[in-house]
């Protein structure tokens, strides 16, 4: 149970008024709060326990050094009379990338190119400021607007520093402690080999590996080196994985998928020094051609031919699509889909069309 | 307040004093801008709150507002940007990609401000900072004074950058067009340095006289459409000026010159049009079509027979953008007799 509840005011003159809890990680709780002075909504973070609190301020100071549109901005930090610590961050209303990915078998390469490009830019600015993230995973990447995909923001810089003790203990402690640690289990598929060898030495190339692994997973539907403890040996020993055949050979999406795959494979070099830097990675992404990622959600409501169908958007508009523009399995009638919409007559055209395997409307 | 400790440095631009301080809580530099005496604090907080509605990569972030110093002055705490004021770059920028990137960001920031119905009122190079990462941010909103002062003639703005209507005196309601005027002058200064043409320096400025004499931006080696837009920014009449978003969109397009791709499917072999492969001919008994890429647009340069795009007859010269369905054979024919192609135009994203 949290010591904070709706309506509580914290900070000078109770400046930040708690609205509701919007998230909890292994280390901290996150609330939506109203900054009464500047009248804006913010994310207010508090450490979960005293052990985490020790490093809480360090992590705040680290994240505050980064100033980039693709990094959630640190707005304020303070401690109150009762020795409680608070970090105030830009509020990113939406979903994290883990929650986004849960909706789909895999994402289309246009969305992946967009995510990778923005992550690389945010990371390049962070590394430039001397800040290494060290715990990049889908749940630390926020997508403003959720499925509307308005902006990509990295968060929880410096939280790795809070978790440092835990990761170190777990990796050296073998299977039992590793699997019992939520923090490690979430981060393992994205860990670079040198991090597994020595979790205490943070390095920028490990962040590059991590965003490449995240992008590879979005593109393929599963992490490049597997999950759980099997991932450890694969990360350490196996060569850079080839993308699955289906997305890479797709007539519509294959060329872009392959272009992304080529960039990613360079990021999985076992030797950290041989990977592109975040800046170089961003430069490679500057050359990728992709469609603007402005997305809508709708439901397949008719097929007029085996390969031609209609989507009824959540706004009630009929949108035409061709099955060659579908990512993965052809969606059956009634399936929820995620798509970008382009001008057309008599109906707009949807491309790409990404079937949703998890229907948010059907939940609860 | 002992949280903010002055570093002894002052920061760029702005009216009133601007001091770089160390925020002890977060161990980082911030900028504290004191507000002139006589400002009503409640009103200032109202305006700061209004600024929070702006969602932009190109507008400075405000962290806090409070009373500081021995005289208990109101100060605004803002992010410190490691970088340079745009005024240091004036005249050093050539009309190529560097210019386009700065213009794109300045017009994007102004468009974001205008999107929420706010007018900046003092756009000029010294109110824009360029970070080490090359990100341009707009600072120093011209916050209004108290009600009494607003009723008297009180020129706010900067000579050379203030639009003609800002000199008209009395109670004038400024529209977003004053920022667009200043954007145009800023673009000129970027290319030519801070010494503006005499017609722009006069009070009030006479931009139409200047353009009559010199042709303005049309005299430069610029994309003609962009040059015309910038000339229109610097118009005497506010209603003749474009929206900042129009300048932004043209600049973005030019940054991506020769970097678009079009994927065409439905022919025997899929093919791509791009800078290395600019022309394609589609020939069929039902119709013929030639598409050429000129670096900015994919254009149907010749069309004959029955060629339809998105269920409308395609005309020669038409620009094909976004994702399109091209059909050979008119819609009066049965679908099975027609040939369908898809053409999808994509381009790199400008991510700064």
XYZ file of C-alpha atoms in Angstrom:
716
model
C 0.000 0.000 0.000
C 1.222 3.410 -0.846
C 1.431 6.216 1.659
C 0.006 8.533 -0.998
C -3.617 8.745 -1.982
C -5.776 10.880 -4.228
C -5.898 14.523 -3.207
C -2.700 14.466 -1.122
C -0.448 17.447 -1.772
C 3.338 17.080 -1.679
C 6.184 19.541 -2.205
C 6.279 23.228 -1.279
C 2.800 24.415 -0.305
C 1.467 21.050 -1.452
C 2.290 22.031 -5.016
C 1.839 18.545 -6.464
C -1.620 17.088 -5.920
C -1.878 13.322 -6.295
C -4.445 12.104 -8.799
C -3.968 8.362 -9.240
C -1.374 5.634 -9.377
C -0.429 4.904 -12.967
C 2.404 2.450 -12.624
C 4.667 0.409 -10.444
C 8.034 -1.083 -11.198
C 10.331 -3.108 -9.018
C 11.837 0.036 -7.590
C 9.240 2.762 -7.577
C 5.616 3.775 -7.786
C 4.416 6.298 -10.342
C 1.468 8.644 -9.856
C -0.253 11.108 -12.080
C -0.288 14.427 -10.222
C -1.333 17.989 -10.889
C 1.343 20.659 -10.583
C -0.877 23.306 -9.062
C 1.604 26.114 -9.593
C 2.128 25.739 -13.334
C -1.202 23.937 -13.754
C 0.044 20.977 -15.688
C -0.156 17.231 -15.216
C 3.092 15.507 -14.263
C 4.364 12.042 -13.371
C 5.426 11.834 -9.719
C 7.718 8.969 -8.781
C 8.444 7.699 -5.289
C 10.814 4.889 -4.304
C 9.094 1.719 -3.120
C 11.302 0.885 -0.196
C 14.165 2.217 1.836
C 16.731 0.097 -0.016
C 15.695 1.639 -3.316
C 15.523 5.086 -1.749
C 19.257 5.113 -1.166
C 19.901 5.366 -4.854
C 16.785 7.281 -5.761
C 18.408 10.673 -5.719
C 21.355 9.446 -7.789
C 18.987 8.206 -10.443
C 17.134 11.531 -10.433
C 20.368 13.451 -10.910
C 21.426 11.149 -13.739
C 18.158 11.442 -15.631
C 18.091 15.214 -15.156
C 21.254 15.584 -17.252
C 19.502 14.423 -20.407
C 17.557 16.940 -22.417
C 16.022 15.519 -25.579
C 12.529 15.222 -27.058
C 12.827 11.409 -27.002
C 13.649 11.274 -23.303
C 10.996 11.940 -20.657
C 12.078 15.214 -19.084
C 12.981 15.458 -15.406
C 11.117 18.447 -13.982
C 11.704 18.439 -10.239
C 13.165 16.524 -7.326
C 12.642 17.104 -3.630
C 12.689 15.493 -0.210
C 10.183 16.311 2.484
C 10.478 16.657 6.268
C 9.684 12.981 6.742
C 12.633 12.024 4.523
C 10.486 10.860 1.684
C 11.886 11.354 -1.807
C 10.009 12.521 -4.886
C 10.934 12.791 -8.549
C 8.733 14.776 -10.917
C 8.854 13.936 -14.582
C 7.106 14.953 -17.783
C 3.849 12.987 -17.911
C 3.664 10.738 -20.938
C 0.052 9.603 -21.203
C -0.155 6.417 -23.199
C 1.280 2.929 -23.007
C 4.730 1.512 -22.614
C 6.202 -0.499 -25.457
C 5.648 -3.813 -23.644
C 1.945 -3.024 -23.383
C 1.855 -1.975 -27.054
C 3.627 -5.134 -28.212
C 1.175 -7.308 -26.269
C -1.567 -6.262 -28.701
C 0.167 -7.758 -31.730
C 1.866 -10.875 -33.022
C 4.459 -8.470 -34.368
C 4.599 -4.867 -35.582
C 4.971 -3.683 -39.154
C 8.427 -2.439 -40.188
C 7.207 1.157 -40.597
C 6.320 1.352 -36.912
C 9.569 -0.407 -35.965
C 11.694 1.954 -38.087
C 10.001 4.899 -36.387
C 10.596 3.495 -32.890
C 14.235 2.571 -33.593
C 14.953 5.968 -35.163
C 13.566 7.916 -32.209
C 15.205 5.631 -29.634
C 18.560 6.042 -31.362
C 18.253 9.850 -31.321
C 17.253 9.921 -27.646
C 20.077 7.569 -26.783
C 22.616 9.571 -28.795
C 21.721 12.706 -26.824
C 21.977 10.772 -23.545
C 25.362 9.316 -24.356
C 26.486 12.746 -25.434
C 25.576 13.998 -21.962
C 27.601 11.139 -20.462
C 24.533 9.219 -19.336
C 24.159 5.491 -19.952
C 20.716 3.949 -19.413
C 21.779 0.354 -18.647
C 18.274 -1.023 -18.298
C 16.591 -0.467 -21.634
C 13.633 -2.782 -22.085
C 10.164 -2.367 -23.588
C 8.592 -1.321 -20.283
C 11.014 1.620 -20.014
C 9.952 3.045 -23.354
C 6.801 5.119 -23.322
C 4.566 5.708 -26.325
C 2.558 8.903 -25.877
C -0.997 8.456 -27.073
C -0.736 4.665 -26.767
C -1.892 3.000 -29.984
C -2.200 6.456 -31.611
C 1.639 6.464 -31.451
C 2.228 10.182 -30.955
C 5.756 10.204 -29.523
C 8.490 7.858 -28.291
C 10.087 8.672 -24.932
C 12.728 6.774 -22.984
C 12.233 6.855 -19.232
C 13.823 5.511 -16.060
C 17.362 6.594 -16.804
C 19.417 5.829 -13.788
C 16.996 3.282 -12.438
C 19.620 0.708 -13.341
C 21.772 2.337 -10.736
C 19.061 1.682 -8.167
C 18.746 -1.889 -9.334
C 22.479 -2.428 -9.634
C 22.759 -4.464 -6.472
C 19.896 -6.663 -7.468
C 21.105 -7.404 -11.006
C 24.619 -8.137 -9.848
C 23.418 -10.535 -7.148
C 21.054 -12.287 -9.461
C 23.371 -12.891 -12.385
C 26.164 -14.209 -10.212
C 23.747 -16.161 -8.008
C 22.554 -18.579 -10.677
C 19.173 -19.730 -11.809
C 17.183 -19.495 -8.639
C 17.935 -15.904 -7.815
C 17.838 -14.791 -11.445
C 14.386 -16.121 -12.066
C 13.133 -14.787 -8.792
C 14.164 -11.290 -9.696
C 11.509 -9.540 -11.726
C 13.937 -6.774 -12.617
C 16.397 -9.188 -14.166
C 13.831 -11.357 -15.864
C 12.459 -8.327 -17.706
C 15.864 -7.066 -18.750
C 17.604 -10.327 -19.680
C 16.489 -10.656 -23.330
C 17.936 -7.212 -24.054
C 21.248 -7.568 -22.239
C 24.481 -7.310 -24.176
C 27.095 -10.047 -23.602
C 29.439 -7.720 -21.721
C 26.655 -6.825 -19.282
C 26.150 -10.498 -18.467
C 29.901 -10.818 -17.930
C 30.164 -7.732 -15.790
C 26.954 -6.000 -14.791
C 28.799 -3.297 -12.852
C 30.472 -1.559 -15.755
C 27.944 0.433 -17.717
C 28.773 1.052 -21.332
C 27.055 2.979 -24.117
C 27.374 0.068 -26.613
C 25.207 -2.076 -24.303
C 22.404 0.470 -24.691
C 22.771 0.229 -28.474
C 22.517 -3.578 -28.242
C 19.408 -3.233 -26.084
C 17.445 -0.984 -28.452
C 18.449 -3.246 -31.340
C 17.137 -6.281 -29.419
C 13.910 -4.437 -28.620
C 13.433 -3.465 -32.279
C 14.236 -7.009 -33.449
C 11.591 -8.381 -31.117
C 8.971 -5.896 -32.373
C 9.767 -6.842 -35.967
C 9.786 -10.617 -35.414
C 7.393 -11.186 -32.556
C 9.968 -12.799 -30.266
C 13.285 -11.677 -28.762
C 16.425 -12.298 -30.859
C 18.123 -14.581 -28.339
C 15.115 -16.112 -26.612
C 13.958 -15.595 -23.058
C 14.861 -16.793 -19.595
C 18.178 -18.393 -18.820
C 18.509 -19.916 -22.292
C 18.958 -16.374 -23.530
C 22.152 -16.019 -21.498
C 24.019 -18.678 -23.411
C 22.587 -17.546 -26.755
C 23.601 -13.940 -26.115
C 27.101 -15.007 -25.150
C 27.678 -17.621 -27.843
C 25.325 -17.479 -30.783
C 25.801 -15.305 -33.853
C 23.534 -12.418 -34.720
C 20.130 -14.007 -35.481
C 18.565 -13.871 -38.947
C 15.119 -12.349 -39.197
C 12.283 -14.837 -39.650
C 11.507 -15.563 -43.309
C 7.923 -14.365 -43.438
C 8.345 -10.662 -42.605
C 11.631 -10.477 -44.539
C 10.171 -11.924 -47.773
C 6.819 -10.118 -47.674
C 6.339 -8.310 -51.028
C 5.068 -5.118 -49.413
C 7.098 -5.007 -46.218
C 10.132 -7.139 -47.059
C 12.424 -4.389 -48.424
C 12.037 -2.182 -45.337
C 12.209 -5.191 -42.986
C 15.501 -6.224 -44.578
C 16.876 -2.689 -44.407
C 16.104 -2.569 -40.674
C 17.465 -6.093 -40.169
C 20.765 -5.100 -41.760
C 21.114 -2.141 -39.393
C 20.216 -4.295 -36.376
C 22.659 -7.085 -37.158
C 25.555 -4.630 -36.814
C 24.305 -3.779 -33.317
C 24.589 -7.430 -32.226
C 28.354 -7.539 -32.604
C 29.790 -9.358 -29.576
C 32.582 -6.789 -29.436
C 31.095 -3.583 -28.020
C 33.578 -1.416 -29.894
C 32.465 -2.859 -33.240
C 28.820 -1.848 -32.807
C 27.660 1.474 -34.233
C 27.460 4.242 -31.652
C 23.988 5.596 -30.909
C 24.829 8.608 -33.072
C 25.911 6.353 -35.945
C 22.798 4.233 -35.487
C 20.623 7.355 -35.687
C 22.516 8.313 -38.858
C 21.726 4.910 -40.385
C 18.057 5.381 -39.478
C 18.100 8.815 -41.151
C 18.360 6.890 -44.432
C 15.375 4.582 -43.825
C 12.247 5.331 -45.868
C 9.029 4.653 -44.009
C 5.426 5.792 -43.914
C 4.351 8.312 -41.288
C 3.169 6.382 -38.242
C -0.220 7.921 -37.488
C -2.404 5.056 -36.406
C -6.042 4.229 -35.959
C -7.859 1.209 -34.612
C -10.826 -0.477 -36.240
C -12.445 -3.824 -36.874
C -12.553 -5.882 -40.085
C -16.241 -5.857 -41.001
C -16.450 -7.172 -44.574
C -14.587 -8.982 -47.334
C -15.769 -8.197 -50.868
C -13.181 -10.514 -52.426
C -10.766 -12.988 -50.869
C -8.068 -10.318 -50.799
C -10.127 -7.107 -50.507
C -11.847 -6.049 -47.337
C -13.173 -3.226 -45.257
C -12.328 -1.987 -41.807
C -14.874 -0.093 -39.752
C -12.820 2.422 -37.805
C -13.581 3.156 -34.165
C -14.734 6.562 -35.470
C -17.282 4.829 -37.716
C -15.517 5.314 -41.056
C -15.222 2.542 -43.666
C -11.637 1.991 -44.783
C -10.614 -0.289 -47.633
C -7.628 -2.667 -47.440
C -5.849 -5.310 -49.480
C -4.578 -8.449 -47.760
C -1.116 -7.924 -49.267
C -0.863 -4.936 -46.887
C -1.575 -7.099 -43.823
C 1.265 -7.918 -41.444
C 1.094 -11.601 -40.538
C -2.051 -13.696 -40.685
C -5.080 -12.491 -42.666
C -7.513 -11.087 -40.104
C -10.899 -12.798 -39.879
C -14.166 -10.903 -39.776
C -14.521 -9.038 -36.527
C -10.776 -8.941 -35.836
C -9.440 -5.685 -34.395
C -6.721 -4.114 -36.546
C -4.258 -1.253 -36.197
C -3.532 0.727 -39.353
C -2.490 3.963 -41.034
C -5.016 5.541 -43.324
C -4.429 7.237 -46.679
C -6.663 9.278 -48.916
C -8.815 7.311 -51.332
C -12.084 7.295 -53.202
C -14.762 6.288 -52.427
C -13.050 4.966 -49.288
C -9.727 5.742 -47.643
C -7.099 3.008 -47.924
C -5.411 1.339 -44.953
C -1.722 0.375 -45.067
C -0.167 -1.279 -43.176
C -2.874 -3.343 -41.497
C -1.692 -5.014 -38.303
C -4.085 -7.545 -36.731
C -4.491 -7.274 -32.974
C -4.174 -10.544 -31.102
C -5.179 -8.867 -27.883
C -8.469 -7.023 -28.094
C -8.532 -4.228 -25.511
C -12.333 -3.938 -25.851
C -12.799 -7.566 -24.891
C -10.852 -7.148 -21.654
C -12.843 -7.141 -18.427
C 15.312 29.942 -1.507
C 18.674 28.290 -1.344
C 17.840 25.669 -3.938
C 19.151 27.744 -6.885
C 22.724 29.024 -6.604
C 23.929 31.585 -9.167
C 26.932 30.393 -11.158
C 27.973 33.962 -11.962
C 27.157 33.490 -15.602
C 24.393 35.172 -17.508
C 22.541 33.535 -20.322
C 21.535 34.672 -23.766
C 18.891 37.129 -24.717
C 15.781 38.338 -23.118
C 14.636 41.394 -21.267
C 15.365 41.739 -17.581
C 18.159 39.748 -16.020
C 18.858 36.177 -17.035
C 21.091 34.240 -14.674
C 22.460 30.725 -14.939
C 22.035 28.926 -11.609
C 22.830 25.515 -10.236
C 19.751 23.614 -9.089
C 21.112 21.852 -6.012
C 18.273 19.344 -5.891
C 19.044 17.911 -9.299
C 22.674 18.997 -9.618
C 22.054 20.636 -12.968
C 22.147 24.111 -14.466
C 18.941 26.055 -14.922
C 18.234 29.536 -16.206
C 16.368 31.992 -13.997
C 14.802 34.908 -15.732
C 13.612 37.713 -13.528
C 10.461 39.463 -14.554
C 10.287 43.253 -14.542
C 8.839 44.969 -11.562
C 5.198 45.804 -11.763
C 4.151 42.496 -13.212
C 1.120 41.088 -11.507
C 2.127 37.698 -10.208
C -1.248 36.079 -10.554
C -1.368 37.158 -14.174
C 2.135 35.909 -14.805
C 1.239 32.501 -13.388
C -1.837 32.461 -15.615
C 0.348 33.050 -18.635
C 2.908 30.453 -17.587
C 0.074 27.974 -17.168
C -1.121 28.808 -20.679
C 2.354 28.055 -22.030
C 2.136 24.548 -20.536
C -0.415 23.658 -23.185
C 2.272 23.920 -25.868
C 3.614 20.510 -26.813
C 6.769 21.153 -28.774
C 10.296 19.915 -29.193
C 11.187 23.452 -30.142
C 9.963 25.498 -27.193
C 11.914 25.909 -23.966
C 10.670 23.999 -20.911
C 9.625 25.877 -17.770
C 10.346 24.126 -14.464
C 9.278 26.581 -11.810
C 8.382 30.157 -10.908
C 9.105 31.806 -7.574
C 10.451 34.819 -5.739
C 14.192 35.303 -5.647
C 16.908 37.630 -4.434
C 17.050 40.479 -1.938
C 14.276 42.362 -3.699
C 12.071 39.299 -3.827
C 11.600 39.497 -7.573
C 9.491 37.009 -9.457
C 11.639 34.687 -11.513
C 10.928 31.944 -14.025
C 13.088 28.829 -13.807
C 13.718 27.290 -17.222
C 15.813 24.508 -18.695
C 19.426 25.467 -19.408
C 20.378 24.690 -22.968
C 24.023 24.056 -23.680
C 24.466 25.741 -27.019
C 24.394 29.038 -28.833
C 21.891 31.755 -29.546
C 20.795 31.763 -33.155
C 22.075 35.343 -33.456
C 25.631 33.978 -33.369
C 24.929 32.069 -36.585
C 23.548 34.973 -38.608
C 25.172 35.325 -41.984
C 27.190 32.126 -41.535
C 24.474 29.825 -42.851
C 24.386 29.043 -46.558
C 21.111 28.330 -48.316
C 21.645 24.548 -48.191
C 20.626 21.898 -45.673
C 21.822 23.808 -42.571
C 19.497 26.670 -43.420
C 16.598 24.318 -44.113
C 17.075 22.477 -40.815
C 17.095 25.707 -38.798
C 14.130 27.103 -40.720
C 12.232 23.839 -40.313
C 12.717 23.838 -36.546
C 11.941 27.535 -36.063
C 8.743 27.276 -38.116
C 7.784 23.989 -36.401
C 8.173 25.624 -32.964
C 6.134 28.661 -34.005
C 3.457 26.410 -35.538
C 3.266 24.422 -32.270
C 2.826 27.679 -30.311
C 0.121 28.867 -32.700
C -1.629 25.494 -32.495
C -2.720 26.298 -28.938
C -3.718 29.848 -29.828
C -0.713 31.617 -28.317
C 1.206 34.440 -30.014
C 4.888 34.706 -29.048
C 5.156 38.401 -30.026
C 8.951 38.632 -29.977
C 10.326 36.098 -32.437
C 13.908 36.965 -33.419
C 17.239 35.153 -33.666
C 18.326 36.027 -30.116
C 15.163 34.362 -28.796
C 16.139 31.037 -30.315
C 18.817 28.718 -28.965
C 20.511 25.903 -30.818
C 21.642 23.064 -28.552
C 24.776 21.009 -29.021
C 22.588 18.325 -30.574
C 21.457 20.888 -33.146
C 17.944 21.236 -31.700
C 16.537 24.735 -31.990
C 14.335 26.003 -29.152
C 12.305 29.157 -28.893
C 12.666 31.073 -25.617
C 11.443 34.269 -24.042
C 7.773 34.653 -24.641
C 6.793 38.271 -24.484
C 4.589 38.010 -21.448
C 2.183 40.846 -21.049
C 2.501 43.531 -18.397
C -0.278 44.489 -16.047
C -3.625 45.723 -17.302
C -2.859 49.466 -16.990
C 0.228 49.246 -19.090
C -1.529 47.214 -21.739
C -3.951 50.069 -22.196
C -1.292 52.608 -23.049
C 0.846 52.607 -26.157
C 3.630 50.315 -25.242
C 5.693 48.979 -28.076
C 6.631 45.384 -27.537
C 8.803 43.724 -30.084
C 12.190 44.261 -31.632
C 13.044 46.699 -34.381
C 13.501 44.912 -37.650
C 11.538 41.870 -36.496
C 8.333 43.541 -35.335
C 5.593 43.504 -37.962
C 4.193 46.784 -39.319
C 0.964 46.421 -37.308
C 2.950 46.313 -34.052
C 3.712 50.010 -34.626
C 0.136 51.107 -35.035
C -0.250 52.187 -31.406
C -3.184 52.007 -29.051
C -4.971 48.806 -28.335
C -3.996 46.389 -31.026
C -4.875 42.738 -30.991
C -1.900 40.928 -32.447
C -2.526 37.770 -34.361
C -0.191 34.859 -35.001
C 0.771 36.681 -38.203
C 3.230 38.895 -36.251
C 5.281 35.782 -35.465
C 5.167 34.715 -39.110
C 6.479 38.129 -40.179
C 9.343 37.806 -37.680
C 10.039 34.272 -38.928
C 10.498 35.646 -42.439
C 12.897 38.357 -41.278
C 14.778 35.781 -39.163
C 15.214 33.597 -42.245
C 16.650 36.561 -44.144
C 19.044 37.398 -41.292
C 20.222 33.786 -41.127
C 21.373 34.024 -44.724
C 22.579 37.638 -44.764
C 23.632 38.632 -41.265
C 22.144 41.021 -38.762
C 22.273 44.107 -40.991
C 18.769 44.073 -42.359
C 17.732 45.980 -45.485
C 16.837 49.609 -44.716
C 13.155 49.174 -45.552
C 12.908 46.446 -42.895
C 14.746 48.549 -40.326
C 12.541 51.595 -40.740
C 9.811 52.171 -38.159
C 7.332 50.950 -39.126
C 8.985 48.636 -41.652
C 8.058 48.786 -45.340
C 8.502 45.200 -46.492
C 6.534 45.654 -49.709
C 8.854 48.500 -50.758
C 11.834 46.230 -50.038
C 10.454 43.346 -52.099
C 9.597 45.763 -54.936
C 13.181 46.991 -54.980
C 15.044 43.715 -54.458
C 12.627 40.827 -55.108
C 13.439 39.647 -51.557
C 13.886 35.886 -51.237
C 13.156 35.366 -54.944
C 16.588 36.843 -55.681
C 18.254 33.943 -53.844
C 19.260 30.440 -54.906
C 16.305 28.891 -53.109
C 13.533 26.524 -54.058
C 11.076 28.907 -55.800
C 8.102 27.716 -53.733
C 9.961 28.250 -50.457
C 11.226 31.655 -51.633
C 7.655 32.694 -52.418
C 6.420 31.504 -49.016
C 9.170 33.448 -47.231
C 8.428 36.545 -49.299
C 4.781 36.179 -48.288
C 5.815 35.951 -44.614
C 7.342 39.400 -44.945
C 4.140 41.068 -46.151
C 2.728 44.392 -44.971
C -0.746 42.960 -44.567
C -1.110 40.242 -41.905
C -3.682 38.446 -44.049
C -1.155 38.031 -46.885
C 1.170 35.955 -44.679
C 1.122 32.132 -44.724
C 0.791 29.944 -41.616
C 4.070 28.923 -39.966
C 3.069 25.307 -40.667
C 3.249 25.967 -44.427
C 6.860 27.095 -44.127
C 7.613 24.077 -41.915
C 6.111 21.618 -44.405
C 7.964 23.041 -47.395
C 11.266 23.060 -45.511
C 10.727 19.426 -44.442
C 10.051 18.450 -48.031
C 13.247 20.108 -49.233
C 15.342 18.478 -46.495
C 14.206 15.132 -47.912
C 15.086 16.011 -51.525
C 16.141 12.914 -53.477
C 15.432 10.678 -50.478
C 11.887 9.532 -51.205
C 11.044 6.033 -52.377
C 7.980 4.678 -54.119
C 7.218 0.966 -54.036
C 5.057 -0.236 -56.905
C 3.337 -3.620 -56.650
C 1.036 -5.448 -59.028
C 3.343 -5.600 -62.037
C 5.220 -8.783 -62.898
C 8.119 -7.657 -60.720
C 7.784 -5.268 -57.795
C 9.908 -2.207 -58.364
C 11.046 0.887 -56.551
C 11.470 4.446 -57.764
C 14.090 6.567 -56.038
C 16.984 8.932 -56.772
C 18.926 6.119 -58.447
C 15.955 4.984 -60.549
C 13.803 7.956 -61.436
C 11.547 6.795 -64.242
C 9.092 4.007 -64.871
C 6.841 3.281 -67.862
C 3.789 1.082 -67.509
C 2.444 -0.117 -70.856
C -0.702 -2.132 -71.411
C -3.373 -2.355 -74.073
C -5.740 -0.567 -71.687
C -3.471 2.384 -70.976
C 0.043 3.751 -70.710
C 1.655 5.697 -67.940
C 5.056 7.238 -67.268
C 5.986 8.236 -63.714
C 9.055 10.346 -62.991
C 10.687 11.287 -59.699
C 12.121 14.816 -59.717
C 13.639 14.669 -56.240
C 10.577 16.108 -54.502
C 7.561 14.586 -56.213
C 6.507 11.538 -58.150
C 4.692 12.879 -61.194
C 2.720 11.204 -63.968
C 4.560 12.857 -66.857
C 2.583 11.125 -69.597
C -0.768 9.377 -69.502
C -2.737 7.798 -72.327
C -5.673 5.413 -72.523
C -7.633 4.425 -69.435
C -5.561 5.252 -66.360
C -7.294 5.822 -63.038
C -5.863 6.699 -59.668
C -8.001 6.248 -56.570
C -11.035 5.886 -58.852
C -10.441 9.227 -60.578
C -9.098 9.661 -64.087
C -5.391 10.423 -63.909
C -4.296 13.595 -65.673
C -0.813 14.096 -67.096
C 1.239 16.157 -64.673
C -0.569 14.816 -61.592
C 1.529 14.326 -58.458
C 1.220 10.898 -56.846
C 1.678 11.082 -53.079
C 0.980 8.865 -50.091
C -0.375 5.402 -50.818
C -2.372 5.069 -54.027
C -4.174 2.473 -56.085
C -3.618 2.911 -59.826
C -5.965 1.110 -62.213
C -5.576 0.480 -65.926
C -9.057 0.175 -67.381
C -11.950 2.446 -66.458
C -14.314 1.627 -63.580
C -17.046 0.841 -66.143
C -15.173 -2.385 -66.923
C -15.503 -5.461 -64.777
C -12.910 -5.596 -62.004
C -11.479 -8.806 -63.451
C -10.655 -6.978 -66.711
C -8.776 -4.171 -65.002
C -5.163 -4.130 -63.855
C -4.537 -2.806 -60.363
C -1.220 -1.459 -59.105
C -0.415 0.016 -55.746
C 2.118 2.792 -55.391
C 3.278 3.726 -51.911
C 5.492 6.756 -51.395
C 7.628 6.824 -48.259
C 10.512 8.953 -47.097
C 12.957 9.195 -44.214
C 11.647 10.921 -41.125
C 13.359 14.118 -39.986
C 14.270 13.208 -36.406
C 16.493 15.715 -34.647
